[in-house]
Short mmCIF file of C-alpha atoms in Angstrom, two decimals:
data_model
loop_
_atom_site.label_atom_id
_atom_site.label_comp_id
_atom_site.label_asym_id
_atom_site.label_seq_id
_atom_site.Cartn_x
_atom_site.Cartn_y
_atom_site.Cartn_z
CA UNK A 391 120.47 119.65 74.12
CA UNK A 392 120.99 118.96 77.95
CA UNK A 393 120.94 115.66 79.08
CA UNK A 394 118.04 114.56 81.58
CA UNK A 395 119.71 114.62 85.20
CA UNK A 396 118.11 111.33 87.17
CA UNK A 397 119.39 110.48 90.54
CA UNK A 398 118.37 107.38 93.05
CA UNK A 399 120.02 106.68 96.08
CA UNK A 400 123.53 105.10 96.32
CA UNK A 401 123.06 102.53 98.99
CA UNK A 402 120.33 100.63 100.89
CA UNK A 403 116.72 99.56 100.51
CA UNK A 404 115.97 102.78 98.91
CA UNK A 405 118.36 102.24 96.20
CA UNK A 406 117.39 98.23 95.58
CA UNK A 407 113.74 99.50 95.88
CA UNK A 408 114.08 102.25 93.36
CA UNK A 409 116.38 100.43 91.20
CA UNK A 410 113.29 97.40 91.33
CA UNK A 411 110.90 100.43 90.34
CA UNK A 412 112.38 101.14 87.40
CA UNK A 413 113.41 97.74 86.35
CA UNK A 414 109.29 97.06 86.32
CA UNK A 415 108.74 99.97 84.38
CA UNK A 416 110.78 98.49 81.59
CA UNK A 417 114.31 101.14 82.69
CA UNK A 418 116.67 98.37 84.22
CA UNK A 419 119.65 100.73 86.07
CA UNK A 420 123.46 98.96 85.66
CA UNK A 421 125.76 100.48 87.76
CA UNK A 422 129.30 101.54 86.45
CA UNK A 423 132.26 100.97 88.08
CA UNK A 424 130.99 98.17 90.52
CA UNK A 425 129.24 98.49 93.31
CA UNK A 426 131.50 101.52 94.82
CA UNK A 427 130.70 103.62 91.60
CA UNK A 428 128.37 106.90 91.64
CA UNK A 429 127.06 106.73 87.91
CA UNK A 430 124.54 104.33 86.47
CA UNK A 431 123.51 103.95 83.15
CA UNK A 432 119.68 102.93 81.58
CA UNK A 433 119.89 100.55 79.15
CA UNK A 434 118.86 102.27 76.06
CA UNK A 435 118.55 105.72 77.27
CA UNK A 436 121.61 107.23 76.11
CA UNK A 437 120.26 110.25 76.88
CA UNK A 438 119.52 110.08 80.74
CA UNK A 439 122.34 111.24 83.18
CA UNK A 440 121.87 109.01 85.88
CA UNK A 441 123.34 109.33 89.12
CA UNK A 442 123.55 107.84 92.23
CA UNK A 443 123.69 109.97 95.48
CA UNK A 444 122.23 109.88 99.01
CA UNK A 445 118.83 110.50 99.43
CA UNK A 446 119.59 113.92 101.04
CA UNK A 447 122.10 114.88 97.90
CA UNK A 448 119.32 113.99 95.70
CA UNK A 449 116.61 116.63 97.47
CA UNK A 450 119.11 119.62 97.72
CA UNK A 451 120.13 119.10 94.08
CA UNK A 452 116.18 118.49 92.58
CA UNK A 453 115.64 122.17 95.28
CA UNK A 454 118.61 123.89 93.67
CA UNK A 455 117.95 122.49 90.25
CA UNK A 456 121.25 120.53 89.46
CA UNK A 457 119.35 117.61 89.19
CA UNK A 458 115.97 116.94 86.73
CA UNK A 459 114.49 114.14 88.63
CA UNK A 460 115.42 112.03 91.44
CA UNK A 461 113.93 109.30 94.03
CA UNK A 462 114.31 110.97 97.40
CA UNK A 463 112.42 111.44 100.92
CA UNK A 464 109.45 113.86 100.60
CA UNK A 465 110.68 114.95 104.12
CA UNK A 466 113.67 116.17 102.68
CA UNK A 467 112.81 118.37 100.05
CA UNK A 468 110.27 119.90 102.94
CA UNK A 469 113.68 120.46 105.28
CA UNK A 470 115.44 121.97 102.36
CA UNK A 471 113.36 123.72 100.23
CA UNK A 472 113.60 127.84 101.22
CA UNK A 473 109.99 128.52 99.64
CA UNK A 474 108.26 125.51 100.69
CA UNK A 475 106.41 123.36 97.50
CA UNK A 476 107.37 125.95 94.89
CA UNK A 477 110.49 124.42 94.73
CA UNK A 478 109.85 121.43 93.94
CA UNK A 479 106.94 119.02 92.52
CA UNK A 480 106.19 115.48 93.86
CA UNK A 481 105.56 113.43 90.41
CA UNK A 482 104.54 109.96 92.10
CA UNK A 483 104.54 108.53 95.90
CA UNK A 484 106.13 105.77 95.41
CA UNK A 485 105.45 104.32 98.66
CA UNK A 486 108.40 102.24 99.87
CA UNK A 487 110.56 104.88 101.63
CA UNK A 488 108.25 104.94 105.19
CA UNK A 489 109.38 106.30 108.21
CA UNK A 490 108.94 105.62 111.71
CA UNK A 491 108.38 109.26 113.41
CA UNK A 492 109.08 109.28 117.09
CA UNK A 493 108.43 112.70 119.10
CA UNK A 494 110.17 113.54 122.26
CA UNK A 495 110.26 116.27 124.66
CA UNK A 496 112.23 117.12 128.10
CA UNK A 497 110.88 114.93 131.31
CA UNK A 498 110.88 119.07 132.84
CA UNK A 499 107.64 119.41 130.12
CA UNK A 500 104.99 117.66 132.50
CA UNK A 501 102.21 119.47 130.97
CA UNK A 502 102.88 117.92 127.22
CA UNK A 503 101.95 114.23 127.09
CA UNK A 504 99.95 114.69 123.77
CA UNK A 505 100.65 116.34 120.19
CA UNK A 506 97.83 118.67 120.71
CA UNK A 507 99.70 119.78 124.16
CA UNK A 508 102.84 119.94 121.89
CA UNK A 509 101.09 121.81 119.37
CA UNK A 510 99.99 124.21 122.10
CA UNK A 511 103.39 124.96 123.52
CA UNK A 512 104.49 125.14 120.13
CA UNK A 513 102.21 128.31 119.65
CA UNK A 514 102.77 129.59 123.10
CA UNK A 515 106.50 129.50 122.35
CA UNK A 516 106.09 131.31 119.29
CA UNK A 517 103.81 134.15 120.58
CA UNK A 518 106.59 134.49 123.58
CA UNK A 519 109.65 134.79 120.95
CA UNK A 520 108.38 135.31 117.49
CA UNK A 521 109.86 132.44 115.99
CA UNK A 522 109.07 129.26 115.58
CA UNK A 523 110.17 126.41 117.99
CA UNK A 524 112.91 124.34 116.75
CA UNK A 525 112.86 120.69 115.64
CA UNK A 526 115.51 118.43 115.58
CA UNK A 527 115.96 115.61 113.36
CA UNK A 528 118.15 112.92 112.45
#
């Protein structure tokens, strides 16, 4: 039988958050091998492989199905995922991994001060060049 593959992040308020989560729920996480280590255990769930990994580890290996489960930014399993939702299923929001989103475009784009004029050159750049315009992110 294969072991259930659960994965939190390694560092940071997403990892004390998570690891909080789960300690509520009655699933308190101990980390082996002090606080540099990469494997936790579940006290009385033998059975669990848990793991911890960063929060972008965590969405490419729930995408490319190394991993069963895992605590991770919806954002990235949208960046990574090839098809989109099929890859993947979001079981529970859990709410404490927010975001602040900050859009910004060249001073030389006087005509976009809004996200509908974004949106617009958006689709005008797509109809020009068939593809669609490129977003960075962190």
């Amino acid at each position: 039988m294969t072991r259930l593959s659960l994965a939190i992040p390694s560092k940071g308020r997403l990892k004390e958050k998570s690891e909080a989560w789960l300690a509520s729920a009655g699933f308190p996480v101990t980390q082996i091998g002090g606080e540099r280590g990469y494997q936790a255990e579940i006290e009385g769930l033998g059975d669990v492989e848990m793991r911890l990994l960063s929060a972008r580890e965590i969405a490419q290996g729930l995408v490319d199905g190394s991993l069963h489960a895992g605590v991770t930014g919806e954002d990235l399993l949208h960046d990574l995922a090839p098809t989109g939702e099929s890859d993947f299923e979001v079981l529970k929001r859990l709410g404490f991994g927010g975001a602040d989103v900050i859009v910004a475009v060249p001073q030389a784009w006087v005509d976009v001060d809004t996200m509908s004029d974004l949106e617009a050159a958006g689709a005008a750049f797509r109809k020009a060049h068939h593809r669609r315009l490129r977003v960075a992110t962190k």
